[in-house]
mmCIF file of C-alpha atoms in Angstrom:
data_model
loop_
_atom_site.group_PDB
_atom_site.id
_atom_site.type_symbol
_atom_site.label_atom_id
_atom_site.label_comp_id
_atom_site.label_asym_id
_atom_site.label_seq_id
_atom_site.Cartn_x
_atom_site.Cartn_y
_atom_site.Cartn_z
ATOM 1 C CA UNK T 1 30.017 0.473 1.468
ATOM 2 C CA UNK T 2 26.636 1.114 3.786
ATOM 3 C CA UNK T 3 27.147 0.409 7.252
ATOM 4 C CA UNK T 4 25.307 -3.222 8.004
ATOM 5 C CA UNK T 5 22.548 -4.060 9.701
ATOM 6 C CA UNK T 6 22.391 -6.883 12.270
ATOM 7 C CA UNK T 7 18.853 -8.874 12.230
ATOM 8 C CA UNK T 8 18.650 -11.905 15.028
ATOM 9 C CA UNK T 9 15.617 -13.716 13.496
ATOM 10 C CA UNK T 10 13.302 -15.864 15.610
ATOM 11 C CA UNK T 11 13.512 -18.835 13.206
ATOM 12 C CA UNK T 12 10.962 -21.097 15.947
ATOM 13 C CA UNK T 13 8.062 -18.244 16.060
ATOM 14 C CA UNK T 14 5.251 -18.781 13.876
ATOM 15 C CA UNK T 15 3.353 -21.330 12.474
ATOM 16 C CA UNK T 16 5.409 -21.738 9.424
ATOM 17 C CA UNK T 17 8.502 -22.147 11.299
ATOM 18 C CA UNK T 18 11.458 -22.723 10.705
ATOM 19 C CA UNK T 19 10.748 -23.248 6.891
ATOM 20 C CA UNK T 20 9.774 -19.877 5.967
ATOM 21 C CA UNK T 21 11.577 -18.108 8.705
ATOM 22 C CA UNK T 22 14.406 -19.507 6.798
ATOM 23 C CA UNK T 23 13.129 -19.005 3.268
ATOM 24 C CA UNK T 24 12.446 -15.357 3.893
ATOM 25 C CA UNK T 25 15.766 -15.010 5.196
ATOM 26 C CA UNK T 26 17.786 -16.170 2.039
ATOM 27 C CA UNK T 27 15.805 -14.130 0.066
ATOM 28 C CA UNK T 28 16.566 -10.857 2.004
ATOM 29 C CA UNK T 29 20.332 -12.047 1.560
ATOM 30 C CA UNK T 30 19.396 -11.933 -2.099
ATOM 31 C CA UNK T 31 17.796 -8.485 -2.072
ATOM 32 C CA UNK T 32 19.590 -6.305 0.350
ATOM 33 C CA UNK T 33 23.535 -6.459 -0.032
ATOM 34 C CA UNK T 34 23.702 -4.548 3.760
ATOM 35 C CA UNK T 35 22.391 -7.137 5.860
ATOM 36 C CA UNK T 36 23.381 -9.731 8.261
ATOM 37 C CA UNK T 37 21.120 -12.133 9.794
ATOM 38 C CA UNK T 38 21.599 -14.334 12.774
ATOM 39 C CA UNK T 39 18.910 -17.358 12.849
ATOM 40 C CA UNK T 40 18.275 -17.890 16.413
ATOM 41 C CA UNK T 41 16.433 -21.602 16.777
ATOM 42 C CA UNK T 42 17.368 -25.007 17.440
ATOM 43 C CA UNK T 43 20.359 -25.677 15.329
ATOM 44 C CA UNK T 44 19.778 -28.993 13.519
ATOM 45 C CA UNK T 45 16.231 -27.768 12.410
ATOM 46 C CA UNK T 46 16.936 -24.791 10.784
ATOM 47 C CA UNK T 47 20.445 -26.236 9.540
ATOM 48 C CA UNK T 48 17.997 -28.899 7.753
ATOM 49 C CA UNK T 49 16.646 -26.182 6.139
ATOM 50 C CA UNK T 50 19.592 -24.123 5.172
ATOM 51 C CA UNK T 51 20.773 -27.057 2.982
ATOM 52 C CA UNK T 52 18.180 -26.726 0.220
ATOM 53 C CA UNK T 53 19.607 -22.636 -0.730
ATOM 54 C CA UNK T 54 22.622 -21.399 -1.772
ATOM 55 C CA UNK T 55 23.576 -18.029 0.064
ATOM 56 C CA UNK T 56 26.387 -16.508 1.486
ATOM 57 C CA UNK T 57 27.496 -17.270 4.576
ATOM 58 C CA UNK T 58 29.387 -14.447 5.830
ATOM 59 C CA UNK T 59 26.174 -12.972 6.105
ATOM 60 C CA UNK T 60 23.908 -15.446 7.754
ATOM 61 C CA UNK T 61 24.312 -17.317 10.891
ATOM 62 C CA UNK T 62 22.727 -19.919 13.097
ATOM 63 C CA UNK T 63 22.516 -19.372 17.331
ATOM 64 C CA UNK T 64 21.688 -21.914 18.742
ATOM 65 C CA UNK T 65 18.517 -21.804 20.939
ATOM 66 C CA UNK T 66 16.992 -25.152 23.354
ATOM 67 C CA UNK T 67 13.779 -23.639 24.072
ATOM 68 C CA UNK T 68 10.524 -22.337 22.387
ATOM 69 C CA UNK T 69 8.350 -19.768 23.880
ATOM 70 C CA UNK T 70 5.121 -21.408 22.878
ATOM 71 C CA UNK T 71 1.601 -18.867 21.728
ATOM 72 C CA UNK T 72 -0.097 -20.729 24.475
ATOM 73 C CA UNK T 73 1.961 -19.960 27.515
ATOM 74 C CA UNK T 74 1.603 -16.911 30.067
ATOM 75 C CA UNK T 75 4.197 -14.425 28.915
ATOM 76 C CA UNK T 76 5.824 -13.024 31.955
ATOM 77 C CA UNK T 77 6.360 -16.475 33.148
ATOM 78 C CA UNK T 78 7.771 -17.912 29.531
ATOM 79 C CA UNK T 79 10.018 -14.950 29.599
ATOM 80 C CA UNK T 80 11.919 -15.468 32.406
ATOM 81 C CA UNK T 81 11.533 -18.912 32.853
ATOM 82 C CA UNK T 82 12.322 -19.690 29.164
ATOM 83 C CA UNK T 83 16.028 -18.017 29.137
ATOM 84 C CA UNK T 84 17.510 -19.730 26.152
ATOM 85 C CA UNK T 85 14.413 -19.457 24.072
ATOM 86 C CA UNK T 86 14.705 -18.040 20.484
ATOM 87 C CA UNK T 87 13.019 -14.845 21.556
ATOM 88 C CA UNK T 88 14.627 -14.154 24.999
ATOM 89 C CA UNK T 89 17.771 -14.423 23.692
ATOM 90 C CA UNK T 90 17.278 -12.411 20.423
ATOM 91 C CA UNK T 91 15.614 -9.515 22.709
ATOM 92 C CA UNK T 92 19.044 -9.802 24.598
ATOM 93 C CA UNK T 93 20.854 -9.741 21.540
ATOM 94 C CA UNK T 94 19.573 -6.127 20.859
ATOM 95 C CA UNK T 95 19.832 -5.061 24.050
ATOM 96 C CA UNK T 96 23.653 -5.720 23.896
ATOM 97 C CA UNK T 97 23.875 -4.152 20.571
ATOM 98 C CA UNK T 98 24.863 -7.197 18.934
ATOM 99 C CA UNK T 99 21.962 -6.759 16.553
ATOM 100 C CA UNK T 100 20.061 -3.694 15.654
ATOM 101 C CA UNK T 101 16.619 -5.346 14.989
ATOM 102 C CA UNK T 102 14.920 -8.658 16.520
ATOM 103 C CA UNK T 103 11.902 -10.234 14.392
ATOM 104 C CA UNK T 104 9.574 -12.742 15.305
ATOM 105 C CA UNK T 105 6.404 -13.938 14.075
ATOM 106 C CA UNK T 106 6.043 -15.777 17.506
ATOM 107 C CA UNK T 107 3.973 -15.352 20.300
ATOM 108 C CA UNK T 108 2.318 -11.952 20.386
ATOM 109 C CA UNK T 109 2.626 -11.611 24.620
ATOM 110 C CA UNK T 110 6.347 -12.850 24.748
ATOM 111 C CA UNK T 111 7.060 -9.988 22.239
ATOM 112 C CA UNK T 112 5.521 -7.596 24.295
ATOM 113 C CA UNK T 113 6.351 -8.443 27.271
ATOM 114 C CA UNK T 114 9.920 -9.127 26.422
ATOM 115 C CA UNK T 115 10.173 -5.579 24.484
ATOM 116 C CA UNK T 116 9.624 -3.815 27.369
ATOM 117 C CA UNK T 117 11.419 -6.074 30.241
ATOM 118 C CA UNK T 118 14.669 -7.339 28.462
ATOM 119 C CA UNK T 119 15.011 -4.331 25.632
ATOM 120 C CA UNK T 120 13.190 -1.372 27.355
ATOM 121 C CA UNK T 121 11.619 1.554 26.833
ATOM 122 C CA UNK T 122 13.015 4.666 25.496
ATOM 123 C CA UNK T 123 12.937 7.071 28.562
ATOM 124 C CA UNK T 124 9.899 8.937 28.653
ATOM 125 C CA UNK T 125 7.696 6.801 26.239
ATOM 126 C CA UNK T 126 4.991 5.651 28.730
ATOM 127 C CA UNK T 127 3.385 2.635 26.352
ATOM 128 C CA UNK T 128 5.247 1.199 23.546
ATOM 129 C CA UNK T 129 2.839 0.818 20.452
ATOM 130 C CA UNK T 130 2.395 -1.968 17.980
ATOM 131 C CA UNK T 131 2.331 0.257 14.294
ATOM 132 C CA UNK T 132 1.312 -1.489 11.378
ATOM 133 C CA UNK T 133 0.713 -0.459 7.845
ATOM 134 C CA UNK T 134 -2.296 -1.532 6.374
ATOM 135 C CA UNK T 135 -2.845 -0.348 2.371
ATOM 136 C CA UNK T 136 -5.346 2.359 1.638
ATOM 137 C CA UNK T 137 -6.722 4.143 -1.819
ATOM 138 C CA UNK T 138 -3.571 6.027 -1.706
ATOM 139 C CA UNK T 139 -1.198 3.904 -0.856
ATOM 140 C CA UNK T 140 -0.522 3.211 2.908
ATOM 141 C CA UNK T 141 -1.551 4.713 6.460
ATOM 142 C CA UNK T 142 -0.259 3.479 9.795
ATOM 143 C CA UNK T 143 -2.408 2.122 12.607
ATOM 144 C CA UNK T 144 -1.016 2.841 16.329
ATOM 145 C CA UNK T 145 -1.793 0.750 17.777
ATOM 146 C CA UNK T 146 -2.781 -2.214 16.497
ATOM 147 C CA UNK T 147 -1.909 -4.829 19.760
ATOM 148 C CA UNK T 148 -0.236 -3.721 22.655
ATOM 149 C CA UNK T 149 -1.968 -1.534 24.578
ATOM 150 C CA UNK T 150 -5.236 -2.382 25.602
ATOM 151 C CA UNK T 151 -6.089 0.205 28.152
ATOM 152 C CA UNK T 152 -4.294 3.146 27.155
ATOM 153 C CA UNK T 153 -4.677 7.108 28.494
ATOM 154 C CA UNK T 154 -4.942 9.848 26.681
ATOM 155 C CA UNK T 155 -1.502 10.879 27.244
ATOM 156 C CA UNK T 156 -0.195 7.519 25.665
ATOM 157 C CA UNK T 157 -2.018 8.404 22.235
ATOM 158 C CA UNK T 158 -0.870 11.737 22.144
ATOM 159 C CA UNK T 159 2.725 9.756 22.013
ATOM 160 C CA UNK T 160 1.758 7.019 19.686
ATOM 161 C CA UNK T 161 0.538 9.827 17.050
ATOM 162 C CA UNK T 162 4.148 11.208 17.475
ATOM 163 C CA UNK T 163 5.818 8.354 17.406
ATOM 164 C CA UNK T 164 3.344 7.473 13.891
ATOM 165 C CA UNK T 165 3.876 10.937 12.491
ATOM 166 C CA UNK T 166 8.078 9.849 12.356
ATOM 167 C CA UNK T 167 8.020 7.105 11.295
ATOM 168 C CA UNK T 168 5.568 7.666 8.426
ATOM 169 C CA UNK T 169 7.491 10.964 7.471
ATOM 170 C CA UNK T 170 10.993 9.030 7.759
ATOM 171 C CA UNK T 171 10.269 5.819 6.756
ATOM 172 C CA UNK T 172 7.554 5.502 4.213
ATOM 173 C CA UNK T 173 8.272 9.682 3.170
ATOM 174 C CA UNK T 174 5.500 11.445 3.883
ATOM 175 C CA UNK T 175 5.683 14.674 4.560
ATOM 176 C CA UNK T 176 3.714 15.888 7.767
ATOM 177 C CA UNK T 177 1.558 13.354 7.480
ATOM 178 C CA UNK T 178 -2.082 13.214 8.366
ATOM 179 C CA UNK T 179 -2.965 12.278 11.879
ATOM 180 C CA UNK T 180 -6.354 10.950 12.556
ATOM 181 C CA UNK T 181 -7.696 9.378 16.019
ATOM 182 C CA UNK T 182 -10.591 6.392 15.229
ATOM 183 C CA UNK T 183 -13.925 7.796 15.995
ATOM 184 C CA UNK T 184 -17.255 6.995 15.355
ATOM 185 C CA UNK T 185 -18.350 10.157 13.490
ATOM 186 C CA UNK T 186 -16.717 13.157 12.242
ATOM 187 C CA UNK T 187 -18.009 15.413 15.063
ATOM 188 C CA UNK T 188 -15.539 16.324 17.785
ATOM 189 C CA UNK T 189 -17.948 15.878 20.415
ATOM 190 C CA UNK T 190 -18.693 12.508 19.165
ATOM 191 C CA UNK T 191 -16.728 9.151 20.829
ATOM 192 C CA UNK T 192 -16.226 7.533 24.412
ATOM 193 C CA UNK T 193 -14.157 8.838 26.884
ATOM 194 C CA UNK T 194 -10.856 8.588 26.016
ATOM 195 C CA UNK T 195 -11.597 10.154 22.379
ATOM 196 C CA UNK T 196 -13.169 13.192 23.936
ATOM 197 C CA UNK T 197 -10.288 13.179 26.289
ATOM 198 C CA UNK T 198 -7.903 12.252 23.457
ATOM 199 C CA UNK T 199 -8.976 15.065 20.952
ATOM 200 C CA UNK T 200 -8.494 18.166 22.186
ATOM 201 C CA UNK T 201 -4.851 17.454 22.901
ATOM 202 C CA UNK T 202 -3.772 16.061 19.790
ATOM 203 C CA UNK T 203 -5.287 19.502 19.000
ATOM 204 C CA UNK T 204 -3.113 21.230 20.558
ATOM 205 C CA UNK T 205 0.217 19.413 19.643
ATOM 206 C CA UNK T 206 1.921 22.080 16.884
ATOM 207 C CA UNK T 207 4.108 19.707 14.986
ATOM 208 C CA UNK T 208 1.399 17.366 14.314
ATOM 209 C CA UNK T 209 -0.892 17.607 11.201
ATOM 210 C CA UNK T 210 -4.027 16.639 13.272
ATOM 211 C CA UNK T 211 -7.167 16.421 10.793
ATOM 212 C CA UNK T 212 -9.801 15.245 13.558
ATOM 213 C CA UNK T 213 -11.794 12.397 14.051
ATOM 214 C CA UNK T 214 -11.751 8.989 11.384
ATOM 215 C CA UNK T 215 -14.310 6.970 10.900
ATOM 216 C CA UNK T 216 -13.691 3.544 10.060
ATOM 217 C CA UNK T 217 -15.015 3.090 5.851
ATOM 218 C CA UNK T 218 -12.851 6.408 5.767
ATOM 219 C CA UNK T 219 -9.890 4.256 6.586
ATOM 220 C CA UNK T 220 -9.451 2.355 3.218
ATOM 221 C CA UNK T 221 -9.754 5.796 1.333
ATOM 222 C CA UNK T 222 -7.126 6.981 2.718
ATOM 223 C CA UNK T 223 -8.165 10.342 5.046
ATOM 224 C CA UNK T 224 -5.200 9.570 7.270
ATOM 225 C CA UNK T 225 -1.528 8.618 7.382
ATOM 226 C CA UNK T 226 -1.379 8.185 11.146
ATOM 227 C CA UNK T 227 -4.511 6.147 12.701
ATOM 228 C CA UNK T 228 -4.102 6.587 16.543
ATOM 229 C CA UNK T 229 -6.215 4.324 18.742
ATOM 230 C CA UNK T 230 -5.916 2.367 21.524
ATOM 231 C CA UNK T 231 -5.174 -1.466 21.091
ATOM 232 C CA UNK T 232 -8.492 -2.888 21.047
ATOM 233 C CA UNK T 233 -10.194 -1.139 18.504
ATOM 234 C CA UNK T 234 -7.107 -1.099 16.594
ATOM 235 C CA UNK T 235 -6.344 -4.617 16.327
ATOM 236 C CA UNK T 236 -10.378 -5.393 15.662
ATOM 237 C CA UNK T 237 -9.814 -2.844 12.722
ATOM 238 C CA UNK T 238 -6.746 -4.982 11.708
ATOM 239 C CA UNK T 239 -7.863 -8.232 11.595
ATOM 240 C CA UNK T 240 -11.674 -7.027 9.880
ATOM 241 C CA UNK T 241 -9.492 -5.925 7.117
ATOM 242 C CA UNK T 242 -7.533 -8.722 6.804
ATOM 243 C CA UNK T 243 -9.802 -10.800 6.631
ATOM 244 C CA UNK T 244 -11.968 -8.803 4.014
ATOM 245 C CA UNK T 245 -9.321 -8.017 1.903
ATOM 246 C CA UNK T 246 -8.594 -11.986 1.916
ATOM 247 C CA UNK T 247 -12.291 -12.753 1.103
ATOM 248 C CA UNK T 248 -12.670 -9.792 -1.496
ATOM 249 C CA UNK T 249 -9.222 -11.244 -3.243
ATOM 250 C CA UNK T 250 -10.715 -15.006 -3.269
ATOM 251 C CA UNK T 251 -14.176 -13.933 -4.608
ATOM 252 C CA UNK T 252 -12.526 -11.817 -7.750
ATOM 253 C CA UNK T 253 -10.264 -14.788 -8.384
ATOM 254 C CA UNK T 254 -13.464 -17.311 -8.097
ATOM 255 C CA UNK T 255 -15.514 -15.261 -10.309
ATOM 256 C CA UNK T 256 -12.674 -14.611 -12.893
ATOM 257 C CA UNK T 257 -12.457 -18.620 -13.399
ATOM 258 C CA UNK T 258 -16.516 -19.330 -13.390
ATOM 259 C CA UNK T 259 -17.259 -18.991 -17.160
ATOM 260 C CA UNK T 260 -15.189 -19.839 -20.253
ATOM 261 C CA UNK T 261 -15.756 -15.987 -21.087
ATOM 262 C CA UNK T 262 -14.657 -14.632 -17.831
ATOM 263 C CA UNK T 263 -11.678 -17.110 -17.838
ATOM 264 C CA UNK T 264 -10.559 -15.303 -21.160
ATOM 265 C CA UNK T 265 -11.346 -11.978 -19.689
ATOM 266 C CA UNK T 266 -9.189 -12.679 -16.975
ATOM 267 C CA UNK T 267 -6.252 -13.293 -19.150
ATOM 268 C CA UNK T 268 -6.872 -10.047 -20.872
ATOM 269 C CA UNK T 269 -6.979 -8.285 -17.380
ATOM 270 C CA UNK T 270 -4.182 -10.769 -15.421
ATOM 271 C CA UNK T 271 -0.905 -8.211 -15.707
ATOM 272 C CA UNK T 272 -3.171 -5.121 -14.116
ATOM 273 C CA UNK T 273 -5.408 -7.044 -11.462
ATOM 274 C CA UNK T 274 -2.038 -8.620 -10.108
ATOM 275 C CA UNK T 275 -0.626 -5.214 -9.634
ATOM 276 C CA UNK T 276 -3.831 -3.939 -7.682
ATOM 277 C CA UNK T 277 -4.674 -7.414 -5.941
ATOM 278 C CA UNK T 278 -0.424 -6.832 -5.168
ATOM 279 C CA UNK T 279 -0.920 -3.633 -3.433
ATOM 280 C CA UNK T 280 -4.028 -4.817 -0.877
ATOM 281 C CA UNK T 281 -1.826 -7.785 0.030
ATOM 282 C CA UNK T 282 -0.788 -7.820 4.001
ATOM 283 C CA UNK T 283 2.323 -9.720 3.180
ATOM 284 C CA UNK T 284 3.983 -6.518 0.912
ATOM 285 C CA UNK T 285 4.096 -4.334 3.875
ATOM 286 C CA UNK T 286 6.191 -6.330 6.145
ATOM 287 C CA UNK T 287 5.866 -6.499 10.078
ATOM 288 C CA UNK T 288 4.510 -4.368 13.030
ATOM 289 C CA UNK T 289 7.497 -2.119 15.061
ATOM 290 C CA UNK T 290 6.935 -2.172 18.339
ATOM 291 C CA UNK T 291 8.059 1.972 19.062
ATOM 292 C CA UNK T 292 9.416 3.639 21.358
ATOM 293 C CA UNK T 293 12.197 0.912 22.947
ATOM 294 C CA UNK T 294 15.585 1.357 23.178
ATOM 295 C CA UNK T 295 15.786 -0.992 20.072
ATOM 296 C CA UNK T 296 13.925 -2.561 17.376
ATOM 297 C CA UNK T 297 11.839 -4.932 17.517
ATOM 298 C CA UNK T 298 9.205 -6.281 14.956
ATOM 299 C CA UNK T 299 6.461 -8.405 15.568
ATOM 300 C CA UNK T 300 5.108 -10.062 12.070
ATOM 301 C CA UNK T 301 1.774 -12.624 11.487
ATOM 302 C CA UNK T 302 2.249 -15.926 13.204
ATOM 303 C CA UNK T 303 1.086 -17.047 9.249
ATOM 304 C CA UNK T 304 3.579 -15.191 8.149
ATOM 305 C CA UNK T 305 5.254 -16.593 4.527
ATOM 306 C CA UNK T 306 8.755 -16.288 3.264
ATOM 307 C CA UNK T 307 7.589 -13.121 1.382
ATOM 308 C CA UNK T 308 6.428 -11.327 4.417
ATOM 309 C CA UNK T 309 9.557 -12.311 6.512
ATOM 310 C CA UNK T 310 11.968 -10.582 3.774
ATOM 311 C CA UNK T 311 9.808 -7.801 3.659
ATOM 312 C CA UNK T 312 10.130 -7.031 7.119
ATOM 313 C CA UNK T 313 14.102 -7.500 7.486
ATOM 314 C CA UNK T 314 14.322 -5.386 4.432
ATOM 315 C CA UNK T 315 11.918 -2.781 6.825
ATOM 316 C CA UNK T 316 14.818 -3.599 9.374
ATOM 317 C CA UNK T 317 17.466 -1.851 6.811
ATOM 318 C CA UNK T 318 15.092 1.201 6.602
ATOM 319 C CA UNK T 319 14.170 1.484 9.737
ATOM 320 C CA UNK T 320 18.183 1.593 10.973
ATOM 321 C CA UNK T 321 18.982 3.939 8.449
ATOM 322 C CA UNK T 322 16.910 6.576 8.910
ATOM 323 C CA UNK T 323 17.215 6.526 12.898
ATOM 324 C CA UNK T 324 13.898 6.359 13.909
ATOM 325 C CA UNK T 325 14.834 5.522 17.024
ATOM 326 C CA UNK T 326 16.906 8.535 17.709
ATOM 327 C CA UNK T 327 14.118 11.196 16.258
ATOM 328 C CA UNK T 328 11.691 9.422 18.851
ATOM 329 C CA UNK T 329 14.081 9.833 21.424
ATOM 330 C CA UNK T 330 14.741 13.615 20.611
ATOM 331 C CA UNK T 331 10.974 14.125 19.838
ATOM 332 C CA UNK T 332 10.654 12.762 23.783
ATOM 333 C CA UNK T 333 12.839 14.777 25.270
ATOM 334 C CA UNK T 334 11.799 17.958 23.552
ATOM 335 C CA UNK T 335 8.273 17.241 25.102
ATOM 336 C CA UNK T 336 10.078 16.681 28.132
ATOM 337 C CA UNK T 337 11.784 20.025 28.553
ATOM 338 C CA UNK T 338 9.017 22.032 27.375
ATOM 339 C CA UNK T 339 6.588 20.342 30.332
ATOM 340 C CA UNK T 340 9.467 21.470 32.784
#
């Protein structure tokens, strides 16, 4: 039998909680036989829940939480005045190793925050990154970072297309995958200041496949596995295609059901335009890691759905297996010794 792995899932975060949070948690039962989950919320609210499935309950467990860290609140202050919230207390449950992976599709700030203060960073990773996979022509690429840092240095995107490069090779299997940093034309000399700072040492890093410079339309197609940028533009990328890919979606469904012709067309068409609508659907590709702590944790759409929630404790199982956290922590330290 495969060794377990331990999910404490914020059942409170979201706005779909603790339904979904729930939902998507019986279903991973259902799907992955190595899996355990603990549902950390208030106890007679997601017990309510619990009572409409069937599932087994050696593998699934409530913890009992009092307090919810709500989007709205200052994070530093939520996280340490809110101790026995559902997200301090899962963050504390990986930092003791009682679980390998926390989840949460609750406030964005707490996560971060409590990532770094109550779980911590992996020593010599200067900014944890927020890495999500967004679906492209050829499948999927990785954008790093898509909502935690801001203001980042060049130095911190030379680690974030590291950090990228492993987990795409490791856990999506890509070999030396493509690394791109988000420009605004293909030229080198092209970008602002921390692009043209950026650049020239991702450049220089060996083990990474460094193509150059991405420009945005390029994205969908598919030029890059790794997108490094730095949290702003990334998460404006993010949510533009999001929310284009939900528009496109609704407009070839609204046109498919205009005409008595095109309603019969669609029928014709329904088993292949599922499978491609499938593939551009945010929901398949489960949550966003934040890399580079001493643990995982996985931040996931405060809309998120059952479907998406089981997609990303299933990421969980892939995630443990393949010890991404150990090949960042030896890809560190190798850049460590060879600065000394």
């Amino acid at each position: 039998m495969s060794e377990i792995t331990v999910i404490a899932l914020d059942a409170m975060g979201g706005d779909n909680a603790p339904g979904e949070m729930v939902k998507g948690a019986v279903d991973a039962l259902g799907r992955e036989q190595d899996i355990k989950v603990y549902l950390l919320g208030k106890e007679d609210m997601v017990n309510a829940e619990l009572q409409k499935y069937t599932y087994d309950k050696n593998r699934l467990e409530v913890v009992n939480t009092t307090e919810v860290i709500e989007t709205a609140e200052p994070p530093v202050n939520a996280i340490r005045r809110k101790k026995d919230s559902s997200i301090v207390v899962g963050m504390k449950m990986v930092k003791e190793g009682k679980a390998d992976a926390f989840v949460s599709a609750g406030s964005s700030g707490a996560i971060l925050v409590g990532g770094q203060v109550i779980v911590g960073r992996i020593k010599g990773v200067e900014r944890p990154p927020l890495a999500s996979l967004i679906p492209t022509e050829k499948g999927v690429a990785l954008l790093i970072d898509c909502g935690a840092n801001v203001d980042a240095r060049a130095s911190h995107l030379v680690q974030f297309a590291k950090m990228g490069s492993i987990y795409m090779e490791h856990v999506i299997g890509i070999k030396s995958p493509k690394v791109g940093i988000v420009n605004i034309g293909a030229e080198e000399e092209k970008g602002n200041a921390l692009v043209k700072e950026t650049f020239p040492l991702l450049k220089e890093e060996k083990e990474l496949n460094f193509i150059g410079s991405v420009e945005a339309r390029e994205i969908p197609h598919g030029q890059a596995d790794v997108i490094v940028t730095e949290a702003f533009s990334g998460n404006v990328i993010l949510k533009l295609y999001e929310g284009v890919g939900a528009v496109l979606i609704s407009k070839v469904k609204e046109g498919l059901m205009s005409t008595l012709r095109s309603k019969i067309g669609a029928l014709l068409i329904k088993p292949a335009l599922k499978s491609t609508l499938k593939s551009f659907d945010a929901s398949e590709y489960g949550g966003a890691p934040l890399l580079g702590l001493n643990g995982l944790v996985v931040k996931t759409h405060g809309s998120s759905k059952a479907k998406e929630v089981s997609n990303t404790l299933i990421q969980c199982v892939t995630f443990k297996k393949q010890k991404i956290n150990e090949k960042i922590r030896e890809s560190i330290q190798s850049e460590q010794k060879s600065a000394e």
